[in-house]
């Protein structure tokens, strides 16, 4: 199913997509048709496995944000050169113009200020409310615009709201980057954030890339890693 926020209309490019059932059989588990509601072709036997409910809604609007009219929101987006393309369904969440409006813990805001941010950048002020609302999101911005900081804080909020992982259960957050250097950078940024958090937070990030011993990496992944940055 296409995400709620997209950069192009899927229906103009594809008629349908068939997702094969991996490793088990040659039957298709689900058939997706973008012109009608997707339909289940077979039931999945979870064999008694307990499925933990996942919380996705974390958007608690600040009174200043909630009081903005759609005209004011559009002016903010125009001022920051933000162009939004979505499926025309639910309204896009209102932008946040300051850190005080973002529903982040104080240690996240402190980490942002440590990195030289005095207020949200264009990609952050609109991506944060969309991601915290549980929507799918594709964001494009120029180099140096704070894209990494646009997804790390919402990702940490999401992970901390779920039951704590046990070794071998993770990850919850998955970051896919094109180069080894970017993966390492993501892990460093994440660890810098979590170092400012409470001691009991206990979040861990791991960089899985080429150029390293694969057996060593496989062994490491048996431990507790909440976030995986990989190529």
mmCIF file of C-alpha atoms in Angstrom:
data_model
loop_
_atom_site.group_PDB
_atom_site.id
_atom_site.type_symbol
_atom_site.label_atom_id
_atom_site.label_comp_id
_atom_site.label_asym_id
_atom_site.label_seq_id
_atom_site.Cartn_x
_atom_site.Cartn_y
_atom_site.Cartn_z
ATOM 1 C CA UNK A 1 0.000 0.000 0.000
ATOM 2 C CA UNK A 2 1.481 3.417 -0.896
ATOM 3 C CA UNK A 3 2.574 5.584 2.039
ATOM 4 C CA UNK A 4 0.332 8.462 3.078
ATOM 5 C CA UNK A 5 2.991 10.984 2.031
ATOM 6 C CA UNK A 6 4.562 10.355 -1.364
ATOM 7 C CA UNK A 7 6.621 12.278 -3.876
ATOM 8 C CA UNK A 8 4.816 10.932 -6.924
ATOM 9 C CA UNK A 9 1.493 9.221 -7.616
ATOM 10 C CA UNK A 10 2.114 5.484 -7.624
ATOM 11 C CA UNK A 11 -1.021 4.795 -9.628
ATOM 12 C CA UNK A 12 0.434 6.533 -12.680
ATOM 13 C CA UNK A 13 3.460 4.230 -12.667
ATOM 14 C CA UNK A 14 2.211 0.809 -11.619
ATOM 15 C CA UNK A 15 -0.963 -1.196 -11.967
ATOM 16 C CA UNK A 16 -0.238 -3.750 -9.272
ATOM 17 C CA UNK A 17 2.624 -5.199 -7.284
ATOM 18 C CA UNK A 18 2.849 -8.839 -6.221
ATOM 19 C CA UNK A 19 4.911 -9.462 -3.093
ATOM 20 C CA UNK A 20 6.143 -13.093 -2.953
ATOM 21 C CA UNK A 21 6.131 -15.091 0.229
ATOM 22 C CA UNK A 22 9.782 -15.453 1.125
ATOM 23 C CA UNK A 23 11.486 -18.754 1.998
ATOM 24 C CA UNK A 24 8.314 -20.767 2.659
ATOM 25 C CA UNK A 25 6.376 -21.385 -0.558
ATOM 26 C CA UNK A 26 5.941 -20.103 -4.067
ATOM 27 C CA UNK A 27 2.466 -18.728 -3.336
ATOM 28 C CA UNK A 28 1.838 -15.008 -2.935
ATOM 29 C CA UNK A 29 0.925 -14.028 0.594
ATOM 30 C CA UNK A 30 -0.743 -10.766 -0.351
ATOM 31 C CA UNK A 31 -1.754 -9.144 -3.598
ATOM 32 C CA UNK A 32 -1.640 -5.364 -3.775
ATOM 33 C CA UNK A 33 -3.845 -3.445 -6.166
ATOM 34 C CA UNK A 34 -3.622 0.329 -5.929
ATOM 35 C CA UNK A 35 -7.057 0.743 -7.485
ATOM 36 C CA UNK A 36 -8.866 -1.275 -4.858
ATOM 37 C CA UNK A 37 -8.362 -2.288 -1.259
ATOM 38 C CA UNK A 38 -5.620 -4.910 -0.912
ATOM 39 C CA UNK A 39 -6.994 -8.335 -0.110
ATOM 40 C CA UNK A 40 -5.552 -11.135 1.960
ATOM 41 C CA UNK A 41 -4.950 -14.323 -0.009
ATOM 42 C CA UNK A 42 -4.049 -16.522 2.924
ATOM 43 C CA UNK A 43 -3.874 -16.392 6.684
ATOM 44 C CA UNK A 44 -0.497 -16.433 8.422
ATOM 45 C CA UNK A 45 -0.052 -19.139 11.047
ATOM 46 C CA UNK A 46 1.889 -17.475 13.863
ATOM 47 C CA UNK A 47 2.199 -20.841 15.685
ATOM 48 C CA UNK A 48 1.260 -19.361 19.047
ATOM 49 C CA UNK A 49 3.781 -16.503 18.766
ATOM 50 C CA UNK A 50 2.786 -13.525 20.901
ATOM 51 C CA UNK A 51 2.574 -10.373 18.766
ATOM 52 C CA UNK A 52 3.374 -7.277 20.828
ATOM 53 C CA UNK A 53 1.159 -4.242 20.035
ATOM 54 C CA UNK A 54 3.168 -1.362 18.519
ATOM 55 C CA UNK A 55 2.456 2.252 19.452
ATOM 56 C CA UNK A 56 2.858 4.692 16.543
ATOM 57 C CA UNK A 57 1.011 7.873 17.591
ATOM 58 C CA UNK A 58 3.165 10.309 19.588
ATOM 59 C CA UNK A 59 1.992 13.684 18.314
ATOM 60 C CA UNK A 60 0.800 15.825 21.199
ATOM 61 C CA UNK A 61 0.256 19.267 19.725
ATOM 62 C CA UNK A 62 1.570 22.260 21.616
ATOM 63 C CA UNK A 63 -1.145 24.937 22.099
ATOM 64 C CA UNK A 64 0.765 27.269 19.756
ATOM 65 C CA UNK A 65 0.795 24.617 17.048
ATOM 66 C CA UNK A 66 -2.845 23.653 17.550
ATOM 67 C CA UNK A 67 -3.942 27.304 17.338
ATOM 68 C CA UNK A 68 -2.460 27.804 13.858
ATOM 69 C CA UNK A 69 -4.887 28.039 10.975
ATOM 70 C CA UNK A 70 -4.201 26.204 7.724
ATOM 71 C CA UNK A 71 -3.432 29.573 6.127
ATOM 72 C CA UNK A 72 -0.738 30.226 8.749
ATOM 73 C CA UNK A 73 0.667 26.719 8.222
ATOM 74 C CA UNK A 74 0.833 27.283 4.467
ATOM 75 C CA UNK A 75 2.659 30.590 5.013
ATOM 76 C CA UNK A 76 5.234 28.836 7.224
ATOM 77 C CA UNK A 77 5.788 26.195 4.527
ATOM 78 C CA UNK A 78 6.066 28.889 1.858
ATOM 79 C CA UNK A 79 8.602 30.799 3.952
ATOM 80 C CA UNK A 80 10.756 27.669 4.295
ATOM 81 C CA UNK A 81 10.277 26.523 0.664
ATOM 82 C CA UNK A 82 8.479 23.349 1.766
ATOM 83 C CA UNK A 83 6.517 21.573 -0.953
ATOM 84 C CA UNK A 84 4.175 18.794 0.182
ATOM 85 C CA UNK A 85 2.737 16.056 -2.018
ATOM 86 C CA UNK A 86 0.332 13.627 -0.367
ATOM 87 C CA UNK A 87 -2.549 11.350 -1.254
ATOM 88 C CA UNK A 88 -5.246 13.871 -0.426
ATOM 89 C CA UNK A 89 -6.600 11.874 2.506
ATOM 90 C CA UNK A 90 -5.910 12.923 6.078
ATOM 91 C CA UNK A 91 -4.574 16.445 6.574
ATOM 92 C CA UNK A 92 -0.805 16.855 6.861
ATOM 93 C CA UNK A 93 0.111 17.624 10.510
ATOM 94 C CA UNK A 94 0.858 21.264 11.266
ATOM 95 C CA UNK A 95 4.533 22.378 11.245
ATOM 96 C CA UNK A 96 6.455 23.110 14.457
ATOM 97 C CA UNK A 97 8.399 26.369 14.419
ATOM 98 C CA UNK A 98 10.344 25.926 17.667
ATOM 99 C CA UNK A 99 11.824 23.199 19.867
ATOM 100 C CA UNK A 100 9.312 24.138 22.551
ATOM 101 C CA UNK A 101 6.510 22.969 20.259
ATOM 102 C CA UNK A 102 8.087 19.554 19.653
ATOM 103 C CA UNK A 103 6.931 16.793 22.056
ATOM 104 C CA UNK A 104 10.482 15.621 22.744
ATOM 105 C CA UNK A 105 12.084 15.004 26.148
ATOM 106 C CA UNK A 106 14.434 17.728 27.377
ATOM 107 C CA UNK A 107 17.536 15.605 26.705
ATOM 108 C CA UNK A 108 16.683 15.379 22.982
ATOM 109 C CA UNK A 109 16.256 19.152 22.729
ATOM 110 C CA UNK A 110 19.539 19.566 24.636
ATOM 111 C CA UNK A 111 21.274 17.285 22.106
ATOM 112 C CA UNK A 112 19.871 19.335 19.216
ATOM 113 C CA UNK A 113 21.141 22.557 20.761
ATOM 114 C CA UNK A 114 24.564 20.949 21.307
ATOM 115 C CA UNK A 115 24.722 20.429 17.533
ATOM 116 C CA UNK A 116 24.167 24.109 16.889
ATOM 117 C CA UNK A 117 20.468 24.014 16.080
ATOM 118 C CA UNK A 118 18.605 26.985 17.563
ATOM 119 C CA UNK A 119 15.292 26.139 15.900
ATOM 120 C CA UNK A 120 13.987 23.393 13.599
ATOM 121 C CA UNK A 121 15.218 23.477 10.010
ATOM 122 C CA UNK A 122 12.777 23.259 7.105
ATOM 123 C CA UNK A 123 12.954 19.465 6.837
ATOM 124 C CA UNK A 124 12.662 19.066 10.619
ATOM 125 C CA UNK A 125 9.716 21.379 11.324
ATOM 126 C CA UNK A 126 7.499 19.416 8.934
ATOM 127 C CA UNK A 127 9.004 15.906 9.156
ATOM 128 C CA UNK A 128 8.815 15.724 12.962
ATOM 129 C CA UNK A 129 5.016 16.084 13.240
ATOM 130 C CA UNK A 130 4.432 13.729 10.286
ATOM 131 C CA UNK A 131 6.713 11.014 11.711
ATOM 132 C CA UNK A 132 5.408 11.437 15.270
ATOM 133 C CA UNK A 133 1.867 11.089 13.936
ATOM 134 C CA UNK A 134 2.746 7.622 12.630
ATOM 135 C CA UNK A 135 2.544 8.477 8.934
ATOM 136 C CA UNK A 136 4.856 7.163 6.245
ATOM 137 C CA UNK A 137 7.098 9.929 4.927
ATOM 138 C CA UNK A 138 9.537 10.563 2.105
ATOM 139 C CA UNK A 139 11.590 13.727 2.621
ATOM 140 C CA UNK A 140 14.077 15.362 0.235
ATOM 141 C CA UNK A 141 16.373 18.190 1.301
ATOM 142 C CA UNK A 142 19.803 19.527 0.397
ATOM 143 C CA UNK A 143 23.051 18.516 2.075
ATOM 144 C CA UNK A 144 23.554 20.142 5.475
ATOM 145 C CA UNK A 145 19.851 20.770 6.045
ATOM 146 C CA UNK A 146 19.540 18.525 9.111
ATOM 147 C CA UNK A 147 17.986 15.445 7.488
ATOM 148 C CA UNK A 148 19.556 13.019 9.975
ATOM 149 C CA UNK A 149 18.159 15.050 12.870
ATOM 150 C CA UNK A 150 14.769 14.952 11.135
ATOM 151 C CA UNK A 151 14.379 11.223 11.770
ATOM 152 C CA UNK A 152 16.604 10.333 14.747
ATOM 153 C CA UNK A 153 14.548 12.144 17.467
ATOM 154 C CA UNK A 154 11.173 10.671 16.337
ATOM 155 C CA UNK A 155 12.841 7.260 16.004
ATOM 156 C CA UNK A 156 14.151 7.436 19.594
ATOM 157 C CA UNK A 157 10.719 8.481 20.878
ATOM 158 C CA UNK A 158 9.145 5.554 19.019
ATOM 159 C CA UNK A 159 11.688 3.011 20.330
ATOM 160 C CA UNK A 160 11.439 4.187 23.940
ATOM 161 C CA UNK A 161 7.652 3.762 23.836
ATOM 162 C CA UNK A 162 7.902 0.056 22.939
ATOM 163 C CA UNK A 163 8.688 -2.802 25.348
ATOM 164 C CA UNK A 164 12.438 -3.031 25.967
ATOM 165 C CA UNK A 165 14.195 -5.484 23.689
ATOM 166 C CA UNK A 166 15.871 -8.653 24.830
ATOM 167 C CA UNK A 167 19.015 -9.968 23.092
ATOM 168 C CA UNK A 168 18.196 -11.293 19.633
ATOM 169 C CA UNK A 169 14.873 -9.453 19.310
ATOM 170 C CA UNK A 170 15.960 -6.255 17.587
ATOM 171 C CA UNK A 171 16.250 -3.951 15.917
ATOM 172 C CA UNK A 172 13.260 -1.601 16.142
ATOM 173 C CA UNK A 173 14.877 1.229 14.160
ATOM 174 C CA UNK A 174 16.424 0.475 10.764
ATOM 175 C CA UNK A 175 18.472 3.068 8.859
ATOM 176 C CA UNK A 176 19.659 2.161 5.358
ATOM 177 C CA UNK A 177 22.415 4.344 3.894
ATOM 178 C CA UNK A 178 24.435 4.111 0.660
ATOM 179 C CA UNK A 179 27.916 4.132 2.231
ATOM 180 C CA UNK A 180 29.808 2.695 5.186
ATOM 181 C CA UNK A 181 30.809 6.199 6.290
ATOM 182 C CA UNK A 182 27.183 7.325 6.525
ATOM 183 C CA UNK A 183 26.239 4.250 8.562
ATOM 184 C CA UNK A 184 29.001 4.980 11.060
ATOM 185 C CA UNK A 185 27.940 8.641 11.168
ATOM 186 C CA UNK A 186 24.330 7.669 11.932
ATOM 187 C CA UNK A 187 25.488 5.447 14.806
ATOM 188 C CA UNK A 188 27.709 8.190 16.190
ATOM 189 C CA UNK A 189 24.881 10.742 16.029
ATOM 190 C CA UNK A 190 22.474 8.308 17.689
ATOM 191 C CA UNK A 191 24.918 7.464 20.475
ATOM 192 C CA UNK A 192 25.571 11.163 21.043
ATOM 193 C CA UNK A 193 21.835 11.650 21.544
ATOM 194 C CA UNK A 194 21.401 8.708 23.883
ATOM 195 C CA UNK A 195 24.418 9.758 25.975
ATOM 196 C CA UNK A 196 22.372 12.780 27.098
ATOM 197 C CA UNK A 197 19.408 10.652 28.090
ATOM 198 C CA UNK A 198 18.643 8.980 31.425
ATOM 199 C CA UNK A 199 20.993 6.194 32.472
ATOM 200 C CA UNK A 200 18.229 3.598 32.451
ATOM 201 C CA UNK A 201 17.412 4.294 28.778
ATOM 202 C CA UNK A 202 19.977 1.719 27.599
ATOM 203 C CA UNK A 203 19.597 2.113 23.801
ATOM 204 C CA UNK A 204 22.209 0.634 21.457
ATOM 205 C CA UNK A 205 23.004 1.219 17.769
ATOM 206 C CA UNK A 206 25.077 -1.004 15.483
ATOM 207 C CA UNK A 207 26.614 -0.304 12.049
ATOM 208 C CA UNK A 208 26.370 -3.292 9.704
ATOM 209 C CA UNK A 209 28.508 -2.665 6.606
ATOM 210 C CA UNK A 210 30.846 -4.282 4.155
ATOM 211 C CA UNK A 211 34.584 -4.348 4.807
ATOM 212 C CA UNK A 212 34.159 -6.022 8.207
ATOM 213 C CA UNK A 213 34.213 -9.622 9.335
ATOM 214 C CA UNK A 214 30.749 -11.051 8.585
ATOM 215 C CA UNK A 215 30.878 -13.716 11.307
ATOM 216 C CA UNK A 216 31.813 -11.109 13.877
ATOM 217 C CA UNK A 217 28.905 -8.934 12.754
ATOM 218 C CA UNK A 218 26.479 -11.876 12.838
ATOM 219 C CA UNK A 219 27.573 -12.676 16.383
ATOM 220 C CA UNK A 220 27.175 -9.044 17.442
ATOM 221 C CA UNK A 221 23.606 -8.970 16.116
ATOM 222 C CA UNK A 222 22.661 -11.721 18.580
ATOM 223 C CA UNK A 223 22.979 -9.072 21.286
ATOM 224 C CA UNK A 224 20.636 -6.200 22.096
ATOM 225 C CA UNK A 225 20.603 -3.565 19.356
ATOM 226 C CA UNK A 226 17.643 -1.190 19.183
ATOM 227 C CA UNK A 227 18.863 0.539 15.991
ATOM 228 C CA UNK A 228 20.665 -0.937 13.018
ATOM 229 C CA UNK A 229 22.405 1.295 10.452
ATOM 230 C CA UNK A 230 23.317 -0.694 7.353
ATOM 231 C CA UNK A 231 24.154 -0.461 3.667
#
